[in-house]
Amino acid sequence: MTKRTSAKYKIDRRMGENIWGRPKSPVNRRDYGPGQHGQRRKTKLSDFGTQLRAKQKLKGYYGDLTEKQFRRIYAEAERIKGDTGENLIGLLERRLDAVIYRAKFVPTVFAARQFVNHGHVTVNGQRVNIPSYRIREGDVIAIRDKSKQLAIVLEAVGLAERDVPDYLEVDHSKMTATFVRTPSLGDVPYPVQMEPNLVVEFYAKN
């Protein structure tokens, strides 16, 4: 079990948003923060607080990323030519665990990390068990034959709550996905608004 799986709904409550779009999220019932004083926490955020929240929301969305890992991805996005915020989204979406989640091979991004770790996935025919593995355009990701009938896979394929984005070509009958292109922010089907520009501002000042 990943270290944040049991706490994923606490992230929703803290942010006041259903950041994965899950029907069981407590935000659907209680749109205030967790804890004894959660209903009183409606103070206006400072610029720093707004930027920090945007960073925590984006980092939290991708599961078990540590601050060190997330900052490293940001530093790489900053070095790439072009808009840093767009580059950051592109790098996050090229993670193997993110692609497995987007392809609807598993129900949650937390499950995707565990699924990859347990060796259920191949990239271009080679087994890969590193969730942060960087997918490139044209790569073919597949579920290993012995893993195709796992309950978690069958459950995910049947989920109606989210669709496969168009930067992936997915064949659920064969359990394969081709990474067509690196997406921009507007291509990624986030259930809530992500603001990578605020993440850039946060790291620029801290």
mmCIF file of C-alpha atoms in Angstrom:
data_model
loop_
_atom_site.group_PDB
_atom_site.id
_atom_site.type_symbol
_atom_site.label_atom_id
_atom_site.label_comp_id
_atom_site.label_asym_id
_atom_site.label_seq_id
_atom_site.Cartn_x
_atom_site.Cartn_y
_atom_site.Cartn_z
ATOM 1 C CA MET A 1 0.000 0.000 0.000
ATOM 2 C CA THR A 2 1.415 3.387 -0.918
ATOM 3 C CA LYS A 3 2.022 5.842 1.862
ATOM 4 C CA ARG A 4 -0.599 8.332 0.690
ATOM 5 C CA THR A 5 -3.417 6.032 -0.444
ATOM 6 C CA SER A 6 -5.240 6.133 2.883
ATOM 7 C CA ALA A 7 -4.832 9.925 3.010
ATOM 8 C CA LYS A 8 -5.881 10.822 -0.538
ATOM 9 C CA TYR A 9 -9.277 12.123 0.511
ATOM 10 C CA LYS A 10 -7.628 14.325 3.154
ATOM 11 C CA ILE A 11 -5.905 16.111 0.268
ATOM 12 C CA ASP A 12 -9.329 16.730 -1.301
ATOM 13 C CA ARG A 13 -10.660 18.107 1.978
ATOM 14 C CA ARG A 14 -7.630 20.308 2.570
ATOM 15 C CA MET A 15 -7.886 21.777 -0.922
ATOM 16 C CA GLY A 16 -11.667 21.989 -0.788
ATOM 17 C CA GLU A 17 -11.810 20.388 -4.243
ATOM 18 C CA ASN A 18 -12.370 16.907 -5.645
ATOM 19 C CA ILE A 19 -9.020 16.932 -7.452
ATOM 20 C CA TRP A 20 -9.351 13.424 -8.964
ATOM 21 C CA GLY A 21 -13.062 13.685 -9.758
ATOM 22 C CA ARG A 22 -13.840 10.580 -7.705
ATOM 23 C CA PRO A 23 -17.516 10.027 -6.769
ATOM 24 C CA LYS A 24 -16.593 8.962 -3.207
ATOM 25 C CA SER A 25 -14.666 12.139 -2.418
ATOM 26 C CA PRO A 26 -15.868 13.695 0.876
ATOM 27 C CA VAL A 27 -15.789 17.117 -0.815
ATOM 28 C CA ASN A 28 -18.964 16.025 -2.604
ATOM 29 C CA ARG A 29 -20.639 16.093 0.825
ATOM 30 C CA ARG A 30 -18.521 18.548 2.857
ATOM 31 C CA ASP A 31 -16.791 21.363 0.995
ATOM 32 C CA TYR A 32 -14.900 22.629 4.053
ATOM 33 C CA GLY A 33 -11.503 21.665 5.398
ATOM 34 C CA PRO A 34 -10.801 18.703 7.677
ATOM 35 C CA GLY A 35 -10.465 18.865 11.427
ATOM 36 C CA GLN A 36 -12.200 20.519 14.353
ATOM 37 C CA HIS A 37 -11.972 24.016 12.886
ATOM 38 C CA GLY A 38 -12.395 23.127 9.236
ATOM 39 C CA GLN A 39 -15.627 25.056 8.780
ATOM 40 C CA ARG A 40 -13.991 28.282 9.965
ATOM 41 C CA ARG A 41 -11.056 28.148 7.531
ATOM 42 C CA LYS A 42 -12.395 30.550 4.934
ATOM 43 C CA THR A 43 -9.780 33.298 5.277
ATOM 44 C CA LYS A 44 -8.475 34.901 2.088
ATOM 45 C CA LEU A 45 -5.157 33.457 1.009
ATOM 46 C CA SER A 46 -2.104 35.636 0.458
ATOM 47 C CA ASP A 47 -0.254 35.496 -2.879
ATOM 48 C CA PHE A 48 2.191 33.064 -1.280
ATOM 49 C CA GLY A 49 -0.675 30.952 0.055
ATOM 50 C CA THR A 50 -2.351 30.858 -3.360
ATOM 51 C CA GLN A 51 0.896 29.800 -5.047
ATOM 52 C CA LEU A 52 1.633 27.192 -2.365
ATOM 53 C CA ARG A 53 -1.861 25.770 -2.713
ATOM 54 C CA ALA A 54 -1.479 25.505 -6.505
ATOM 55 C CA LYS A 55 1.807 23.660 -6.024
ATOM 56 C CA GLN A 56 0.367 21.301 -3.392
ATOM 57 C CA LYS A 57 -2.677 20.568 -5.567
ATOM 58 C CA LEU A 58 -0.646 19.741 -8.671
ATOM 59 C CA LYS A 59 1.931 17.703 -6.742
ATOM 60 C CA GLY A 60 -0.782 15.900 -4.761
ATOM 61 C CA TYR A 61 -2.673 15.011 -7.927
ATOM 62 C CA TYR A 62 0.202 12.827 -9.132
ATOM 63 C CA GLY A 63 0.181 10.704 -5.979
ATOM 64 C CA ASP A 64 3.282 9.953 -4.002
ATOM 65 C CA LEU A 65 5.669 12.529 -5.428
ATOM 66 C CA THR A 66 7.972 13.938 -2.778
ATOM 67 C CA GLU A 67 8.865 17.616 -2.713
ATOM 68 C CA LYS A 68 12.387 16.712 -3.844
ATOM 69 C CA GLN A 69 11.059 14.770 -6.858
ATOM 70 C CA PHE A 70 8.599 17.499 -7.778
ATOM 71 C CA ARG A 71 11.221 20.235 -7.530
ATOM 72 C CA ARG A 72 13.553 18.187 -9.738
ATOM 73 C CA ILE A 73 10.826 17.908 -12.397
ATOM 74 C CA TYR A 74 10.221 21.640 -12.132
ATOM 75 C CA ALA A 75 13.941 22.367 -12.553
ATOM 76 C CA GLU A 76 13.945 20.243 -15.713
ATOM 77 C CA ALA A 77 10.856 22.057 -17.028
ATOM 78 C CA GLU A 78 12.659 25.340 -16.455
ATOM 79 C CA ARG A 79 15.643 24.222 -18.543
ATOM 80 C CA ILE A 80 13.516 23.182 -21.532
ATOM 81 C CA LYS A 81 12.843 25.843 -24.148
ATOM 82 C CA GLY A 82 9.324 27.243 -24.000
ATOM 83 C CA ASP A 83 6.758 27.974 -21.304
ATOM 84 C CA THR A 84 7.893 26.476 -17.978
ATOM 85 C CA GLY A 85 4.365 25.770 -16.759
ATOM 86 C CA GLU A 86 3.434 23.929 -19.952
ATOM 87 C CA ASN A 87 6.728 22.027 -19.845
ATOM 88 C CA LEU A 88 5.994 21.001 -16.246
ATOM 89 C CA ILE A 89 2.617 19.536 -17.223
ATOM 90 C CA GLY A 90 4.182 17.717 -20.176
ATOM 91 C CA LEU A 91 6.870 16.127 -17.997
ATOM 92 C CA LEU A 92 4.353 15.038 -15.358
ATOM 93 C CA GLU A 93 2.099 13.469 -17.992
ATOM 94 C CA ARG A 94 5.035 11.563 -19.478
ATOM 95 C CA ARG A 95 5.591 9.620 -16.264
ATOM 96 C CA LEU A 96 4.759 5.946 -16.755
ATOM 97 C CA ASP A 97 2.383 5.848 -13.784
ATOM 98 C CA ALA A 98 0.497 8.877 -15.161
ATOM 99 C CA VAL A 99 0.152 7.227 -18.582
ATOM 100 C CA ILE A 100 -1.145 3.989 -16.991
ATOM 101 C CA TYR A 101 -3.742 6.039 -15.120
ATOM 102 C CA ARG A 102 -4.731 8.118 -18.166
ATOM 103 C CA ALA A 103 -5.130 4.957 -20.268
ATOM 104 C CA LYS A 104 -7.694 3.673 -17.722
ATOM 105 C CA PHE A 105 -5.682 0.559 -16.922
ATOM 106 C CA VAL A 106 -6.103 1.299 -13.191
ATOM 107 C CA PRO A 107 -8.726 3.309 -11.265
ATOM 108 C CA THR A 108 -6.448 5.791 -9.446
ATOM 109 C CA VAL A 109 -3.044 7.396 -9.824
ATOM 110 C CA PHE A 110 -2.068 5.795 -6.496
ATOM 111 C CA ALA A 111 -2.919 2.367 -7.888
ATOM 112 C CA ALA A 112 -0.902 3.172 -11.033
ATOM 113 C CA ARG A 113 2.289 3.624 -9.040
ATOM 114 C CA GLN A 114 1.776 0.311 -7.250
ATOM 115 C CA PHE A 115 0.775 -1.441 -10.492
ATOM 116 C CA VAL A 116 4.006 -0.382 -12.207
ATOM 117 C CA ASN A 117 6.092 -1.229 -9.134
ATOM 118 C CA HIS A 118 4.730 -4.782 -9.168
ATOM 119 C CA GLY A 119 5.938 -5.390 -12.711
ATOM 120 C CA HIS A 120 2.618 -5.559 -14.584
ATOM 121 C CA VAL A 121 3.681 -3.166 -17.370
ATOM 122 C CA THR A 122 5.905 -3.234 -20.460
ATOM 123 C CA VAL A 123 7.174 -0.354 -22.585
ATOM 124 C CA ASN A 124 8.037 -1.287 -26.164
ATOM 125 C CA GLY A 125 8.027 -4.932 -25.108
ATOM 126 C CA GLN A 126 10.404 -4.501 -22.159
ATOM 127 C CA ARG A 127 9.197 -4.805 -18.575
ATOM 128 C CA VAL A 128 9.501 -1.547 -16.646
ATOM 129 C CA ASN A 129 8.810 -1.261 -12.918
ATOM 130 C CA ILE A 130 9.800 2.376 -12.328
ATOM 131 C CA PRO A 131 6.745 4.665 -11.973
ATOM 132 C CA SER A 132 8.758 7.776 -12.867
ATOM 133 C CA TYR A 133 10.046 6.227 -16.128
ATOM 134 C CA ARG A 134 9.819 8.915 -18.827
ATOM 135 C CA ILE A 135 7.628 7.923 -21.777
ATOM 136 C CA ARG A 136 8.495 9.281 -25.228
ATOM 137 C CA GLU A 137 6.274 9.972 -28.213
ATOM 138 C CA GLY A 138 5.575 6.746 -30.093
ATOM 139 C CA ASP A 139 6.232 4.470 -27.108
ATOM 140 C CA VAL A 140 3.830 1.538 -26.744
ATOM 141 C CA ILE A 141 2.780 0.720 -23.194
ATOM 142 C CA ALA A 142 1.119 -2.635 -22.544
ATOM 143 C CA ILE A 143 -0.247 -4.704 -19.675
ATOM 144 C CA ARG A 144 1.523 -8.040 -19.381
ATOM 145 C CA ASP A 145 -0.585 -11.028 -20.444
ATOM 146 C CA LYS A 146 -0.779 -12.542 -16.969
ATOM 147 C CA SER A 147 -2.031 -9.221 -15.550
ATOM 148 C CA LYS A 148 -4.813 -8.427 -18.023
ATOM 149 C CA GLN A 149 -7.545 -10.157 -16.026
ATOM 150 C CA LEU A 150 -6.697 -8.594 -12.677
ATOM 151 C CA ALA A 151 -9.773 -7.184 -10.952
ATOM 152 C CA ILE A 152 -8.218 -3.729 -10.661
ATOM 153 C CA VAL A 153 -7.709 -3.571 -14.454
ATOM 154 C CA LEU A 154 -11.207 -4.794 -15.297
ATOM 155 C CA GLU A 155 -12.696 -2.290 -12.829
ATOM 156 C CA ALA A 156 -10.739 0.628 -14.292
ATOM 157 C CA VAL A 157 -11.659 -0.108 -17.915
ATOM 158 C CA GLY A 158 -15.333 0.007 -16.971
ATOM 159 C CA LEU A 159 -15.162 3.370 -15.188
ATOM 160 C CA ALA A 160 -17.513 5.906 -16.714
ATOM 161 C CA GLU A 161 -16.250 8.860 -14.676
ATOM 162 C CA ARG A 162 -13.314 9.715 -16.958
ATOM 163 C CA ASP A 163 -12.300 9.389 -20.603
ATOM 164 C CA VAL A 164 -8.983 8.603 -22.269
ATOM 165 C CA PRO A 165 -7.368 11.834 -23.541
ATOM 166 C CA ASP A 166 -6.592 12.162 -27.251
ATOM 167 C CA TYR A 167 -2.815 12.247 -26.799
ATOM 168 C CA LEU A 168 -3.045 8.506 -26.121
ATOM 169 C CA GLU A 169 -4.256 5.801 -28.477
ATOM 170 C CA VAL A 170 -5.632 3.010 -26.316
ATOM 171 C CA ASP A 171 -6.899 -0.449 -27.249
ATOM 172 C CA HIS A 172 -8.594 -1.947 -24.197
ATOM 173 C CA SER A 173 -9.175 -5.249 -26.004
ATOM 174 C CA LYS A 174 -5.390 -5.710 -26.244
ATOM 175 C CA MET A 175 -4.574 -3.605 -23.157
ATOM 176 C CA THR A 176 -2.104 -1.436 -25.054
ATOM 177 C CA ALA A 177 -1.594 2.336 -25.239
ATOM 178 C CA THR A 178 0.520 4.414 -27.606
ATOM 179 C CA PHE A 179 1.795 7.779 -26.407
ATOM 180 C CA VAL A 180 1.020 9.939 -29.425
ATOM 181 C CA ARG A 181 2.290 13.323 -28.274
ATOM 182 C CA THR A 182 3.248 15.345 -25.246
ATOM 183 C CA PRO A 183 0.151 17.227 -24.049
ATOM 184 C CA SER A 184 -0.223 20.870 -23.122
ATOM 185 C CA LEU A 185 -2.241 22.015 -20.114
ATOM 186 C CA GLY A 186 -5.425 22.353 -22.173
ATOM 187 C CA ASP A 187 -5.170 18.738 -23.351
ATOM 188 C CA VAL A 188 -5.026 17.184 -19.880
ATOM 189 C CA PRO A 189 -8.423 16.179 -18.432
ATOM 190 C CA TYR A 190 -7.964 17.492 -14.902
ATOM 191 C CA PRO A 191 -11.275 17.420 -12.975
ATOM 192 C CA VAL A 192 -10.330 20.757 -11.370
ATOM 193 C CA GLN A 193 -8.414 23.791 -12.589
ATOM 194 C CA MET A 194 -4.650 23.405 -12.324
ATOM 195 C CA GLU A 195 -2.519 26.537 -12.372
ATOM 196 C CA PRO A 196 1.082 25.684 -13.273
ATOM 197 C CA ASN A 197 1.788 29.398 -13.775
ATOM 198 C CA LEU A 198 1.323 29.836 -10.003
ATOM 199 C CA VAL A 199 3.648 26.880 -9.378
ATOM 200 C CA VAL A 200 6.283 28.673 -11.486
ATOM 201 C CA GLU A 201 5.752 31.843 -9.450
ATOM 202 C CA PHE A 202 6.068 29.867 -6.204
ATOM 203 C CA TYR A 203 9.418 28.328 -7.130
ATOM 204 C CA ALA A 204 10.698 31.580 -8.626
ATOM 205 C CA LYS A 205 10.278 33.255 -5.230
ATOM 206 C CA ASN A 206 11.277 30.359 -2.954
#
